[in-house]
Tab-separated table of C-alpha atoms in Angstrom:
chain	number	residue	atom	x	y	z
A	1	MET	CA	65.475	149.768	132.311
A	2	ALA	CA	64.862	150.685	128.731
A	3	SER	CA	66.657	148.959	125.880
A	4	VAL	CA	67.241	151.398	123.004
A	5	ARG	CA	68.862	150.317	119.737
A	6	VAL	CA	69.471	151.683	116.253
A	7	GLN	CA	70.533	148.938	113.858
A	8	ALA	CA	70.631	147.879	110.213
A	9	ALA	CA	69.811	144.269	111.071
A	10	ASP	CA	66.291	142.908	111.385
A	11	PHE	CA	64.820	142.059	114.782
A	12	ASP	CA	62.501	139.354	116.034
A	13	ILE	CA	59.498	140.448	118.076
A	14	GLY	CA	59.330	137.094	119.886
A	15	ALA	CA	62.991	137.177	120.882
A	16	GLU	CA	62.687	140.822	121.969
A	17	THR	CA	59.619	140.043	124.067
A	18	ARG	CA	61.431	137.157	125.773
A	19	ALA	CA	64.445	139.405	126.409
A	20	LEU	CA	62.161	142.023	127.944
A	21	THR	CA	60.351	139.642	130.254
A	22	GLY	CA	63.506	137.654	131.029
A	23	GLY	CA	61.694	134.974	132.987
A	24	ARG	CA	60.112	137.417	135.427
A	25	ALA	CA	56.474	136.870	136.312
A	26	ASP	CA	55.474	140.282	137.694
A	27	ILE	CA	54.832	141.940	134.322
A	28	GLY	CA	51.335	140.918	133.330
A	29	ALA	CA	51.004	143.151	130.255
A	30	ILE	CA	53.150	144.033	127.241
A	31	GLY	CA	51.987	146.710	124.828
A	32	SER	CA	53.652	146.547	121.426
A	33	PHE	CA	53.912	148.447	118.167
A	34	LEU	CA	55.584	147.011	115.072
A	35	GLY	CA	56.040	149.296	112.057
A	36	THR	CA	56.704	147.778	108.615
A	37	VAL	CA	57.488	149.159	105.154
A	38	ARG	CA	54.343	149.752	103.065
A	39	ASP	CA	54.589	149.184	99.299
A	40	ILE	CA	52.468	152.181	98.356
A	41	ALA	CA	52.528	155.894	99.209
A	42	GLY	CA	50.205	158.514	97.779
A	43	GLY	CA	49.106	156.054	95.113
A	44	ARG	CA	52.676	155.346	93.938
A	45	ARG	CA	54.221	151.897	94.204
A	46	ILE	CA	57.342	151.775	96.363
A	47	THR	CA	60.222	149.388	95.724
A	48	ALA	CA	62.441	150.340	98.694
A	49	MET	CA	62.821	152.774	101.561
A	50	THR	CA	66.084	154.091	102.983
A	51	LEU	CA	66.279	155.366	106.548
A	52	GLU	CA	68.890	157.975	107.424
A	53	HIS	CA	69.552	159.185	110.965
A	54	TYR	CA	71.722	161.474	113.075
A	55	PRO	CA	74.108	159.154	114.955
A	56	GLY	CA	74.432	160.220	118.556
A	57	MET	CA	71.409	162.488	118.677
A	58	THR	CA	69.178	159.570	117.658
A	59	GLU	CA	70.210	157.426	120.612
A	60	ARG	CA	69.981	160.392	122.991
A	61	SER	CA	66.483	161.246	121.783
A	62	MET	CA	65.276	157.650	122.023
A	63	ALA	CA	66.709	157.266	125.535
A	64	ARG	CA	64.993	160.483	126.593
A	65	ILE	CA	61.673	159.341	125.115
A	66	ALA	CA	61.967	156.016	126.952
A	67	ALA	CA	62.843	157.777	130.221
A	68	GLU	CA	59.814	160.033	129.784
A	69	ALA	CA	57.554	156.981	129.361
A	70	GLU	CA	59.068	155.362	132.444
A	71	GLY	CA	58.288	158.528	134.385
A	72	ARG	CA	54.668	158.668	133.224
A	73	TRP	CA	53.604	155.022	133.538
A	74	PRO	CA	54.521	152.244	135.989
A	75	LEU	CA	56.694	150.352	133.496
A	76	LEU	CA	58.746	147.289	134.319
A	77	GLY	CA	60.789	147.720	131.149
A	78	CYS	CA	60.573	148.939	127.568
A	79	THR	CA	62.303	148.255	124.266
A	80	LEU	CA	62.782	150.665	121.343
A	81	ILE	CA	64.452	149.354	118.186
A	82	HIS	CA	64.670	151.397	114.983
A	83	ARG	CA	66.260	150.093	111.804
A	84	ILE	CA	68.374	152.178	109.426
A	85	GLY	CA	69.568	151.679	105.849
A	86	ARG	CA	67.725	150.347	102.815
A	87	LEU	CA	64.591	148.288	103.535
A	88	LEU	CA	62.189	146.502	101.212
A	89	PRO	CA	58.367	146.477	101.375
A	90	GLY	CA	57.128	144.217	104.147
A	91	GLU	CA	60.315	144.499	106.189
A	92	ASN	CA	60.305	145.603	109.819
A	93	ILE	CA	61.201	149.245	110.533
A	94	VAL	CA	60.509	149.897	114.187
A	95	LEU	CA	59.549	147.999	117.339
A	96	VAL	CA	58.203	149.389	120.587
A	97	LEU	CA	57.516	147.181	123.623
A	98	ALA	CA	56.249	148.474	126.963
A	99	ALA	CA	55.885	146.146	129.942
A	100	SER	CA	53.720	146.896	132.965
A	101	PRO	CA	51.646	144.976	135.509
A	102	HIS	CA	48.425	146.114	133.785
A	103	ARG	CA	47.242	146.604	130.221
A	104	HIS	CA	46.223	150.260	130.256
A	105	ALA	CA	49.677	151.471	131.201
A	106	ALA	CA	51.316	149.063	128.725
A	107	LEU	CA	49.104	150.120	125.807
A	108	GLU	CA	49.232	153.838	126.588
A	109	ALA	CA	53.007	153.777	127.005
A	110	ALA	CA	53.437	151.934	123.694
A	111	GLY	CA	51.244	154.551	121.976
A	112	PHE	CA	53.201	157.378	123.537
A	113	LEU	CA	56.550	155.833	122.610
A	114	ILE	CA	55.749	155.437	118.913
A	115	ASP	CA	54.043	158.849	118.664
A	116	TRP	CA	57.046	160.655	120.137
A	117	LEU	CA	59.519	158.455	118.272
A	118	LYS	CA	57.934	159.509	114.974
A	119	THR	CA	58.181	163.207	115.746
A	120	ALA	CA	61.208	163.678	118.030
A	121	ALA	CA	63.881	161.176	116.980
A	122	PRO	CA	66.066	162.326	114.051
A	123	PHE	CA	65.266	159.764	111.333
A	124	TRP	CA	64.381	160.535	107.711
A	125	LYS	CA	62.824	158.232	105.102
A	126	MET	CA	63.615	158.272	101.392
A	127	GLU	CA	61.362	156.252	99.101
A	128	GLU	CA	62.276	154.630	95.779
A	129	PHE	CA	59.349	154.458	93.366
A	130	ALA	CA	58.534	151.672	90.922
A	131	ASP	CA	57.892	154.260	88.195
A	132	GLY	CA	61.364	155.740	88.692
A	133	GLY	CA	62.874	158.356	90.916
A	134	THR	CA	63.124	158.868	94.640
A	135	GLY	CA	61.586	161.210	97.161
A	136	TRP	CA	62.023	162.179	100.803
A	137	VAL	CA	58.964	161.514	102.906
A	138	GLU	CA	57.424	164.734	104.217
A	139	ALA	CA	56.444	165.092	107.860
A	140	ARG	CA	52.692	164.808	108.355
A	141	ASP	CA	50.617	167.183	110.444
A	142	THR	CA	48.626	164.195	111.711
A	143	ASP	CA	51.818	162.728	113.228
A	144	GLY	CA	52.515	166.032	114.977
A	145	ALA	CA	48.960	166.149	116.303
A	146	ALA	CA	49.185	162.545	117.525
A	147	ALA	CA	52.430	163.279	119.358
A	148	ALA	CA	51.089	166.543	120.796
A	149	ARG	CA	48.337	164.633	122.618
A	150	TRP	CA	51.093	163.568	124.997
A	151	GLY	CA	52.719	167.003	125.323
A	152	THR	CA	55.823	168.047	123.440
A	153	PHE	CA	59.390	166.775	123.396
A	154	PRO	CA	61.807	169.545	124.442
A	155	GLY	CA	62.475	171.713	121.409
A	156	ALA	CA	60.987	169.359	118.814
B	1	MET	CA	88.719	186.869	111.283
B	2	GLY	CA	86.641	184.210	112.931
B	3	ARG	CA	86.450	183.180	116.537
B	4	GLY	CA	87.034	179.453	116.166
B	5	SER	CA	85.463	176.638	114.240
B	6	ILE	CA	82.113	174.941	114.538
B	7	LYS	CA	81.010	171.668	112.977
B	8	ILE	CA	77.975	171.834	110.703
B	9	LEU	CA	75.991	168.701	109.783
B	10	TYR	CA	73.326	168.306	107.099
B	11	PHE	CA	70.811	165.485	106.759
B	12	ALA	CA	68.323	164.091	104.219
B	13	TRP	CA	67.466	166.478	101.357
B	14	LEU	CA	69.455	169.312	102.910
B	15	ARG	CA	72.554	167.121	102.690
B	16	GLU	CA	71.810	166.299	99.049
B	17	ARG	CA	71.293	169.943	98.120
B	18	VAL	CA	74.305	171.326	99.987
B	19	GLY	CA	76.417	168.481	98.617
B	20	VAL	CA	78.276	167.585	101.821
B	21	SER	CA	77.188	165.816	104.993
B	22	GLU	CA	79.413	167.896	107.249
B	23	GLU	CA	81.846	170.788	107.204
B	24	ASP	CA	83.922	172.757	109.681
B	25	VAL	CA	83.497	176.504	109.374
B	26	ASP	CA	85.207	179.413	111.083
B	27	LEU	CA	82.460	181.200	113.006
B	28	PRO	CA	82.554	184.870	111.971
B	29	GLU	CA	82.241	187.785	114.372
B	30	GLY	CA	78.647	188.774	114.897
B	31	ILE	CA	77.163	185.325	114.233
B	32	GLY	CA	75.823	184.230	117.604
B	33	THR	CA	72.535	182.431	116.959
B	34	VAL	CA	71.203	179.523	114.900
B	35	GLY	CA	69.168	181.921	112.750
B	36	ALA	CA	72.155	184.192	112.031
B	37	LEU	CA	74.306	181.140	111.282
B	38	GLN	CA	71.723	179.774	108.853
B	39	ASP	CA	71.554	183.132	107.030
B	40	TRP	CA	75.333	183.351	106.856
B	41	LEU	CA	75.739	179.760	105.624
B	42	ARG	CA	73.210	180.435	102.876
B	43	GLY	CA	75.644	182.959	101.412
B	44	ARG	CA	78.522	180.485	101.164
B	45	SER	CA	77.479	178.946	97.838
B	46	PRO	CA	74.481	178.454	95.552
B	47	ARG	CA	74.227	174.897	96.879
B	48	HIS	CA	74.048	176.151	100.465
B	49	ALA	CA	71.358	178.616	99.384
B	50	ALA	CA	69.409	175.754	97.776
B	51	GLY	CA	69.678	173.594	100.886
B	52	LEU	CA	69.157	176.142	103.623
B	53	VAL	CA	66.047	177.517	101.951
B	54	THR	CA	63.971	180.241	103.491
B	55	GLY	CA	60.238	179.913	103.823
B	56	MET	CA	60.404	176.157	104.362
B	57	THR	CA	60.557	174.463	107.706
B	58	ILE	CA	64.136	173.576	108.496
B	59	ARG	CA	64.905	172.108	111.899
B	60	CYS	CA	68.116	172.565	113.811
B	61	ALA	CA	69.973	170.947	116.672
B	62	VAL	CA	72.835	172.433	118.674
B	63	ASN	CA	75.046	169.817	120.327
B	64	GLN	CA	72.416	167.169	119.524
B	65	GLU	CA	69.502	169.014	121.187
B	66	PHE	CA	66.670	170.530	119.151
B	67	ALA	CA	67.188	174.283	118.883
B	68	GLY	CA	65.157	177.237	117.633
B	69	PRO	CA	66.495	180.199	115.609
B	70	ASP	CA	67.283	182.189	118.749
B	71	GLU	CA	69.465	179.481	120.300
B	72	ALA	CA	73.079	180.561	120.880
B	73	VAL	CA	75.941	179.065	118.856
B	74	ARG	CA	79.546	179.209	119.996
B	75	PRO	CA	82.911	177.969	118.702
B	76	GLY	CA	83.244	174.252	119.342
B	77	ASP	CA	79.519	173.572	118.919
B	78	GLU	CA	78.059	170.894	116.667
B	79	VAL	CA	75.162	172.384	114.709
B	80	ALA	CA	72.902	170.256	112.505
B	81	PHE	CA	70.318	171.368	109.943
B	82	PHE	CA	67.678	168.931	108.689
B	83	PRO	CA	64.070	168.599	107.506
B	84	PRO	CA	61.286	167.716	109.955
B	85	VAL	CA	61.876	164.130	111.098
B	86	THR	CA	59.979	161.229	109.495
B	87	GLY	CA	61.011	158.082	111.357
B	88	GLY	CA	58.850	155.467	112.985
């Protein structure tokens, strides 16, 4: 079963991996993606990033994305954690873990999960710049293209 | 007279421009789709017009599912307008 969480608090990749495997020995492979706050965007220094989301729809979207991954690959579990609120450069933003008996499924599922998460879960990033001012991050065509490799989320 | 109220939500820069994160509006006669609702909301105030801009990509969800401009809206629905998502 997938574990899907939206939280302000930080997470620990080691603890999350142990929670996912839970002492079972049939897994064999865990694909992971950890996203962190970069301190530069478009040549401008960033001092903080604030993540806004749509409570309710966010959790529904993430659960649907996880269910889709579980339908496509032989997963023995997966974890999706996305942080919200104000984060500083270097802090964790998002964690994806996908467990499977073999590496190809684990790595592909992790890639799918983060690609769809970036394009189909209702989160928005606002950056604070060192030279003053703030700006909302614009969606990138490259993210849409990456997600589209896996097909499209309903309606997104 | 309207037909009953719907809940409208705004996120990210749309929320900042409109000036509220949510509002309940009485759905007027003749407004039956997301696109018609967006056009009608734009006429409510200059701030709504600035937020619900035309010619830019604005995404919508009806009852927490992504929805295109032709999607039906009915009294009791929750309708959200927001920019393309940028999480991850």
